[in-house]
Amino acid sequence: MELSNLSHSLNLLLPELTLSIALLVLVLFDLIFHHDKKIISYVALIGLLATGFFVINQFSLSGFAFSTGNESYRNFGMITIDSFGSFFKLIVIVASVIIVFFSLSSDEIKKTSERIGEYYALIFGMILGMLFMISATDLILIYLSVELLSLSSYVLAGFTKLRERNSEASLKYMIYGSVSSGLMLFGISLVYGMTGTTNLYMINSLIQIPHLNLFTFSFAMILIFAGIGYKISSAPFHFWTPDVYEGAPITITAFLSVASKAAGFALLIRFVKITFVSYIDTSGFWQLIHVFDWKTLIVVISIFTMTLGNFSALWQDNLKRMLAYSSIAHAGYIMLGLAVLSNQGLTAMLIYFAVYLLMNLGAFLVVMLIANKINSEEIDDYDGLGYSSPFLAASLAIFLISLTGLPPTAGFIGKLYLFVALVDANMIGLAVVALLNTVVSLYYYVRVLKHMYLTKPETAIPEIKTSKPNTILVLVLLIPIFIFGIYFTPLVDLAKGCITILGL
Amino acid sequence: MEQNHLLTYLLLTPIAGSLLILFLKEENPKLIRWLGFLISIAAFIISLFVYFGFDASAADFQFQDKILWIKSLNVSYFVGVDGISLLLILLTTFLTPLTLLSSWKAIEKKVKMFTFMMLFLETGMIGVFMSLDMFLFYIFWEAMLIPMYFIIGIWGGEQRIYASVKFFIYTMFGSLLMLVAIIWLAVYASGPLGSFTTNLLDLYKVGPSVPREIQSWMFFAFLLSFAIKVPIFPLHTWLPDAHVQAPTAGSVILAGVLLKMGTYGILRFCLPLFPQSAVYYAPFISMLAIVGIIYGALVAMVQPDMKKLVAYSSVAHLGFVVLGIFAMTEEAVQGAVIQMINHGLSTGALFLLVGVIYERTHSREIAYYGGIAKLIPVYCAVLMITSLSSIGLPGLNGFIGEFLILLGSFKSSVLNSWWFTVFAASGVIFAAVYLLWMYQRVVFGTVKNPELQNKLTDMTARELIVIVPILIFIVWIGIYPSTFLDMTRLSTEKILRSVGSFTLSLVK
């Protein structure tokens, strides 16, 4: 490898490098500053902001890192930097920054403050895994980044060790995770056996040959999908989600539900698009190579995922668990955008993710602030909360209404663009399934409103006072929900500009 | 046409007012009540300006105001009124201050939130009636669900939670189907029009050319959402629950305005957008309307609860409106529009009156009362006029609407059978039965219940101020309906022309 190539590659990897350095600094500072652990949070924050800065810098940049130089063979390298990846990286970084603020005010995390250095180091490990997942275009690197993300999150799921459920969550997560990553690795090995390469671009050109064993190949694809499906908690790989989300510290739950899911989706989209698209027609539809029927698989999985998520959420009495199922359902909605297999669908997914980031983190944040005080996430304990703490309750109500997808909140815009993409692709049946699901979801979201505003509490609950920083944090998530609900042109323009996936 | 922002001011007044109220202190309910009342009066005054500026000799949408909103979807903030929507806007702005005033005593807890919700609701209702962009319409349509949910759920009766959730889920289900239909139509429009659009006036040109098969689906997707709101039998089951459980103000708004949005939607969207399907399915839907008329009346007859009786009478009355719309003759549609207003006034007044005695006795059981004519004569006189208006006595408003609808449906070539008229007319008789019977049991006879003596007092000045304006209009429409019919004539003709031009071949 030439030196210029190396420096070029490293230049493209500035965000990842910054993050790695920040990780090391974190570990170092954890050793140096025994007594004042506060500084660690600030270091984490600065590290994230610097990473975010480089990600934003990269928005207009695109290229391949670590290519072997043999361009004629379509070997474009292991890592691809493009605007699509930058968008998802930005989502991850923004989510991470918010999670740091979450952690600052979480009682659960405060109880383990002596290990806060480890906590942030592990989170940074997760983020690093995510960033690589988003831009990896080589099966080996994909596998490694998924593992990096997974291993860090296994530990974090059981990090606080305060309750039995913590360890349960961690263990369950690890067992499910190991199985699915094993399956994925098996799938990867099959693909390598058939094509002789792990590079997605090369696979794309190689699978167009006529003698491919379609059965084995399809089998391999399903195995790889299992690995990714587990990360985005799509049915039938979702079984870990409710237990882990309920058991893990809420900061980690929120992080998993947004950032980890975003990275998983980015990986899935990139994998499908680079490996299988033969060309994109003039109206923006992706024409796939006919070796594996992704459309059917994704349609079936997304219907399963949202229906299962929504119907399971109906019976949940624990709010964290309910939000876990709701996040499964949302993964189903987002998948609809991929099922369309078009640029329009992709735009809709990006918009949905940006909106989902706000509303889901917002909901978790309020649940956490309330849990800090009343020490419970049970829905029955929310009775009368609308009057004892109007601000928090109203915010939660708005986040939930947005999750339902009612106008004039941003959640409606996310759904709107998905529906438009579906209808445009003449997949009206699927749109109807999605909207019936929305009606189901309305029931459990409104149930929370019912408890907060309509049910009389048995015992008077005290007012929950929120500190100024927390109020600001809630508002930071809340205000864009209204702004994007009414004026969403900038969001749409951003998403439209970010659908370039290098390769085609 | 020059841009005129009057409608925008009308829309902004209640929403700005509701936000203002959020900043007031809960400890001062009197101020909140007065401010809420004044804001709604201000909205009413602005709507009067619209009324006086309205040119009834033009069929076009007037006071159009259009701002490009979302470029990528070609969605605009686009409002305008024709005679029909203006009349309904006036009904909204007229009823809102009255309901606010009527609940000064009934709503004692969380006054601030109540006033906020009512004004928020008013914005939604006005918005629905003036939107000329499907996207904008949908936003207002959905935005109303939340305040109504809270109004029923917080200030309602014992079963309020069940009723509010049922209301919410029923209506949401319908409107989401409509959303898909709207999107489909907008995507379809990008063929002939060259771009995705939700502009209603453009869609009017496109809708009739949608292939028949798909048009039926679109028609039913829209109709289902409106039919739930109206409600057309058999989708009415949410209505009695919601009405009975809602506080008086909620019932009045629900019956007076919200139900009208369903029939308005049918008139504004289903007919002109999908004329072939509308004509094709008109007999079927009219049949449902007739079933609703008779079923509503029969069920109302056996209700022991006054509020439930009025609620079921709504099902019957709205059946008339739907019949009138789908008869598709000028008389019938004009009658349907007048009947929408009538129902808003009479049923609204009936709910208010039930609320008046409920506030005093906390009972709505018919059997609880009896002989109250001697105790509260003024109340009984008012109740008499309102009941007669609801029955459709000549000289009062109900007669005009029902007569026009019956006349129009008899002549209708779309329905093409006078049986519709016969059965519908029987509904008028049933209405006389249940309302007069209720009146007889409540008002006449001797006072059997000793509690009534101490509890019942006649109507206060405030209550009279609420009810008298409604009575004035009840008589006005009854004696001189031209004031209102003239407003809607050209608008109705225009809708029917658009249906007719596409369906003439089908009818003959």
Short mmCIF file of N, CA, C and O in Angstrom, two decimals, chain A residues 322-386:
data_model
loop_
_atom_site.label_atom_id
_atom_site.label_comp_id
_atom_site.label_asym_id
_atom_site.label_seq_id
_atom_site.Cartn_x
_atom_site.Cartn_y
_atom_site.Cartn_z
N MET A 322 -42.77 -1.13 27.36
CA MET A 322 -43.68 -0.70 26.31
C MET A 322 -42.92 0.04 25.20
O MET A 322 -43.12 -0.19 24.02
N LEU A 323 -42.01 0.92 25.64
CA LEU A 323 -41.23 1.65 24.64
C LEU A 323 -40.33 0.71 23.85
O LEU A 323 -40.03 0.96 22.68
N ALA A 324 -39.91 -0.38 24.51
CA ALA A 324 -39.10 -1.37 23.79
C ALA A 324 -39.91 -1.97 22.67
O ALA A 324 -39.46 -2.03 21.52
N TYR A 325 -41.12 -2.40 22.97
CA TYR A 325 -41.96 -2.96 21.91
C TYR A 325 -42.30 -1.90 20.87
O TYR A 325 -42.37 -2.19 19.68
N SER A 326 -42.53 -0.70 21.35
CA SER A 326 -42.84 0.36 20.39
C SER A 326 -41.64 0.58 19.46
O SER A 326 -41.81 0.83 18.27
N SER A 327 -40.43 0.44 19.99
CA SER A 327 -39.28 0.65 19.12
C SER A 327 -39.15 -0.50 18.12
O SER A 327 -38.68 -0.30 17.01
N ILE A 328 -39.61 -1.69 18.52
CA ILE A 328 -39.63 -2.79 17.55
C ILE A 328 -40.60 -2.43 16.42
O ILE A 328 -40.29 -2.59 15.24
N ALA A 329 -41.77 -1.93 16.81
CA ALA A 329 -42.77 -1.56 15.81
C ALA A 329 -42.20 -0.49 14.87
O ALA A 329 -42.39 -0.56 13.65
N HIS A 330 -41.47 0.47 15.45
CA HIS A 330 -40.92 1.53 14.60
C HIS A 330 -39.88 0.98 13.63
O HIS A 330 -39.78 1.45 12.50
N ALA A 331 -39.13 -0.02 14.10
CA ALA A 331 -38.18 -0.66 13.17
C ALA A 331 -38.95 -1.23 11.99
O ALA A 331 -38.50 -1.15 10.84
N GLY A 332 -40.14 -1.77 12.28
CA GLY A 332 -40.97 -2.29 11.19
C GLY A 332 -41.38 -1.21 10.22
O GLY A 332 -41.29 -1.39 9.01
N TYR A 333 -41.80 -0.06 10.77
CA TYR A 333 -42.19 1.04 9.88
C TYR A 333 -41.02 1.46 9.01
O TYR A 333 -41.15 1.67 7.81
N ILE A 334 -39.86 1.62 9.66
CA ILE A 334 -38.70 2.12 8.91
C ILE A 334 -38.34 1.16 7.79
O ILE A 334 -37.99 1.56 6.69
N MET A 335 -38.47 -0.14 8.08
CA MET A 335 -38.16 -1.15 7.07
C MET A 335 -39.02 -1.00 5.82
O MET A 335 -38.60 -1.38 4.73
N LEU A 336 -40.23 -0.48 6.02
CA LEU A 336 -41.10 -0.27 4.86
C LEU A 336 -40.38 0.57 3.81
O LEU A 336 -40.52 0.34 2.62
N GLY A 337 -39.61 1.55 4.30
CA GLY A 337 -38.90 2.42 3.38
C GLY A 337 -37.91 1.64 2.55
O GLY A 337 -37.68 1.95 1.38
N LEU A 338 -37.31 0.61 3.14
CA LEU A 338 -36.36 -0.22 2.39
C LEU A 338 -37.10 -1.14 1.44
O LEU A 338 -36.64 -1.42 0.34
N ALA A 339 -38.27 -1.62 1.88
CA ALA A 339 -39.03 -2.56 1.04
C ALA A 339 -39.38 -1.94 -0.30
O ALA A 339 -39.52 -2.64 -1.30
N VAL A 340 -39.52 -0.62 -0.32
CA VAL A 340 -39.85 0.05 -1.57
C VAL A 340 -38.71 -0.07 -2.57
O VAL A 340 -38.92 -0.10 -3.77
N LEU A 341 -37.49 -0.19 -2.04
CA LEU A 341 -36.29 -0.27 -2.87
C LEU A 341 -36.22 0.88 -3.88
O LEU A 341 -36.15 0.67 -5.08
N SER A 342 -36.29 2.08 -3.35
CA SER A 342 -36.16 3.24 -4.25
C SER A 342 -35.50 4.37 -3.50
O SER A 342 -35.41 4.35 -2.27
N ASN A 343 -35.05 5.35 -4.27
CA ASN A 343 -34.43 6.51 -3.64
C ASN A 343 -35.42 7.23 -2.74
O ASN A 343 -35.07 7.77 -1.70
N GLN A 344 -36.68 7.22 -3.17
CA GLN A 344 -37.70 7.90 -2.39
C GLN A 344 -37.89 7.21 -1.03
O GLN A 344 -38.02 7.85 -0.01
N GLY A 345 -37.89 5.88 -1.09
CA GLY A 345 -38.01 5.12 0.15
C GLY A 345 -36.84 5.41 1.07
O GLY A 345 -37.00 5.56 2.29
N LEU A 346 -35.66 5.52 0.48
CA LEU A 346 -34.47 5.79 1.28
C LEU A 346 -34.58 7.16 1.94
O LEU A 346 -34.29 7.32 3.12
N THR A 347 -35.03 8.15 1.16
CA THR A 347 -35.22 9.49 1.73
C THR A 347 -36.18 9.41 2.92
O THR A 347 -35.93 9.99 3.98
N ALA A 348 -37.28 8.67 2.72
CA ALA A 348 -38.26 8.56 3.79
C ALA A 348 -37.65 7.95 5.04
O ALA A 348 -37.92 8.37 6.16
N MET A 349 -36.77 6.95 4.83
CA MET A 349 -36.14 6.32 5.99
C MET A 349 -35.26 7.31 6.74
O MET A 349 -35.23 7.33 7.97
N LEU A 350 -34.51 8.10 5.97
CA LEU A 350 -33.62 9.07 6.62
C LEU A 350 -34.43 10.08 7.42
O LEU A 350 -34.08 10.42 8.56
N ILE A 351 -35.54 10.54 6.83
CA ILE A 351 -36.37 11.50 7.55
C ILE A 351 -36.92 10.85 8.82
O ILE A 351 -36.89 11.43 9.90
N TYR A 352 -37.38 9.64 8.65
CA TYR A 352 -37.96 8.94 9.80
C TYR A 352 -36.93 8.81 10.92
O TYR A 352 -37.24 9.00 12.09
N PHE A 353 -35.69 8.51 10.54
CA PHE A 353 -34.68 8.32 11.58
C PHE A 353 -34.41 9.60 12.34
O PHE A 353 -34.28 9.59 13.56
N ALA A 354 -34.32 10.70 11.59
CA ALA A 354 -34.05 11.97 12.26
C ALA A 354 -35.17 12.29 13.26
O ALA A 354 -34.92 12.72 14.39
N VAL A 355 -36.40 12.00 12.84
CA VAL A 355 -37.53 12.30 13.69
C VAL A 355 -37.59 11.33 14.87
O VAL A 355 -37.83 11.71 16.02
N TYR A 356 -37.33 10.08 14.54
CA TYR A 356 -37.37 9.02 15.54
C TYR A 356 -36.35 9.29 16.65
O TYR A 356 -36.62 9.06 17.83
N LEU A 357 -35.18 9.79 16.23
CA LEU A 357 -34.15 10.15 17.21
C LEU A 357 -34.71 11.10 18.25
O LEU A 357 -34.56 10.89 19.46
N LEU A 358 -35.39 12.13 17.78
CA LEU A 358 -35.91 13.14 18.70
C LEU A 358 -36.98 12.56 19.62
O LEU A 358 -36.92 12.67 20.84
N MET A 359 -37.96 11.90 19.02
CA MET A 359 -39.11 11.54 19.83
C MET A 359 -38.82 10.36 20.74
O MET A 359 -39.30 10.31 21.86
N ASN A 360 -38.02 9.40 20.25
CA ASN A 360 -37.77 8.26 21.11
C ASN A 360 -36.86 8.62 22.26
O ASN A 360 -37.11 8.26 23.41
N LEU A 361 -35.79 9.38 21.96
CA LEU A 361 -34.91 9.82 23.05
C LEU A 361 -35.70 10.68 24.02
O LEU A 361 -35.53 10.58 25.24
N GLY A 362 -36.57 11.51 23.47
CA GLY A 362 -37.38 12.38 24.33
C GLY A 362 -38.23 11.57 25.29
O GLY A 362 -38.27 11.84 26.49
N ALA A 363 -38.90 10.56 24.75
CA ALA A 363 -39.76 9.73 25.59
C ALA A 363 -38.94 9.05 26.69
O ALA A 363 -39.32 9.06 27.86
N PHE A 364 -37.80 8.49 26.30
CA PHE A 364 -36.97 7.82 27.30
C PHE A 364 -36.46 8.81 28.35
O PHE A 364 -36.40 8.50 29.54
N LEU A 365 -36.10 10.01 27.88
CA LEU A 365 -35.58 11.01 28.81
C LEU A 365 -36.62 11.35 29.88
O LEU A 365 -36.32 11.37 31.08
N VAL A 366 -37.85 11.57 29.44
CA VAL A 366 -38.87 11.94 30.42
C VAL A 366 -39.15 10.77 31.36
O VAL A 366 -39.27 10.94 32.58
N VAL A 367 -39.21 9.56 30.79
CA VAL A 367 -39.43 8.39 31.65
C VAL A 367 -38.32 8.30 32.69
O VAL A 367 -38.57 8.01 33.86
N MET A 368 -37.09 8.60 32.26
CA MET A 368 -35.97 8.55 33.21
C MET A 368 -36.10 9.61 34.29
O MET A 368 -35.93 9.33 35.48
N LEU A 369 -36.44 10.83 33.87
CA LEU A 369 -36.55 11.92 34.86
C LEU A 369 -37.64 11.59 35.88
O LEU A 369 -37.50 11.89 37.07
N ILE A 370 -38.72 10.97 35.39
CA ILE A 370 -39.79 10.62 36.31
C ILE A 370 -39.35 9.47 37.22
O ILE A 370 -39.57 9.49 38.43
N ALA A 371 -38.67 8.49 36.61
CA ALA A 371 -38.21 7.35 37.39
C ALA A 371 -37.20 7.77 38.46
O ALA A 371 -37.14 7.20 39.54
N ASN A 372 -36.41 8.80 38.16
CA ASN A 372 -35.46 9.32 39.15
C ASN A 372 -36.17 9.69 40.44
O ASN A 372 -35.63 9.53 41.53
N LYS A 373 -37.39 10.21 40.30
CA LYS A 373 -38.10 10.69 41.49
C LYS A 373 -39.02 9.63 42.08
O LYS A 373 -38.97 9.36 43.28
N ILE A 374 -39.90 9.06 41.23
CA ILE A 374 -40.86 8.12 41.83
C ILE A 374 -40.33 6.70 41.85
O ILE A 374 -40.98 5.80 42.39
N ASN A 375 -39.14 6.51 41.28
CA ASN A 375 -38.49 5.22 41.37
C ASN A 375 -39.33 4.09 40.76
O ASN A 375 -39.38 2.99 41.31
N SER A 376 -40.03 4.40 39.73
CA SER A 376 -40.84 3.35 39.11
C SER A 376 -41.08 3.70 37.66
O SER A 376 -41.12 4.86 37.28
N GLU A 377 -41.20 2.66 36.86
CA GLU A 377 -41.55 2.87 35.46
C GLU A 377 -42.88 2.23 35.15
O GLU A 377 -43.24 2.04 34.00
N GLU A 378 -43.60 1.84 36.21
CA GLU A 378 -44.90 1.20 35.99
C GLU A 378 -45.92 2.26 35.59
O GLU A 378 -45.98 3.33 36.18
N ILE A 379 -46.76 1.87 34.64
CA ILE A 379 -47.69 2.84 34.08
C ILE A 379 -48.73 3.27 35.12
O ILE A 379 -49.21 4.39 35.13
N ASP A 380 -49.03 2.39 36.07
CA ASP A 380 -50.01 2.73 37.10
C ASP A 380 -49.51 3.84 38.02
O ASP A 380 -50.31 4.56 38.62
N ASP A 381 -48.22 3.95 38.14
CA ASP A 381 -47.67 4.99 39.01
C ASP A 381 -47.68 6.35 38.35
O ASP A 381 -47.26 7.34 38.95
N TYR A 382 -48.14 6.40 37.10
CA TYR A 382 -48.18 7.67 36.40
C TYR A 382 -49.52 8.37 36.61
O TYR A 382 -49.73 9.45 36.04
N ASP A 383 -50.39 7.76 37.37
CA ASP A 383 -51.72 8.34 37.57
C ASP A 383 -51.63 9.77 38.09
O ASP A 383 -50.94 10.03 39.07
N GLY A 384 -52.33 10.65 37.44
CA GLY A 384 -52.41 12.02 37.93
C GLY A 384 -51.15 12.84 37.73
O GLY A 384 -51.05 13.96 38.19
N LEU A 385 -50.19 12.28 37.03
CA LEU A 385 -48.93 12.98 36.84
C LEU A 385 -49.11 14.27 36.05
O LEU A 385 -48.36 15.22 36.21
N GLY A 386 -50.15 14.28 35.21
CA GLY A 386 -50.40 15.45 34.37
C GLY A 386 -50.65 16.70 35.19
O GLY A 386 -50.46 17.81 34.70
#
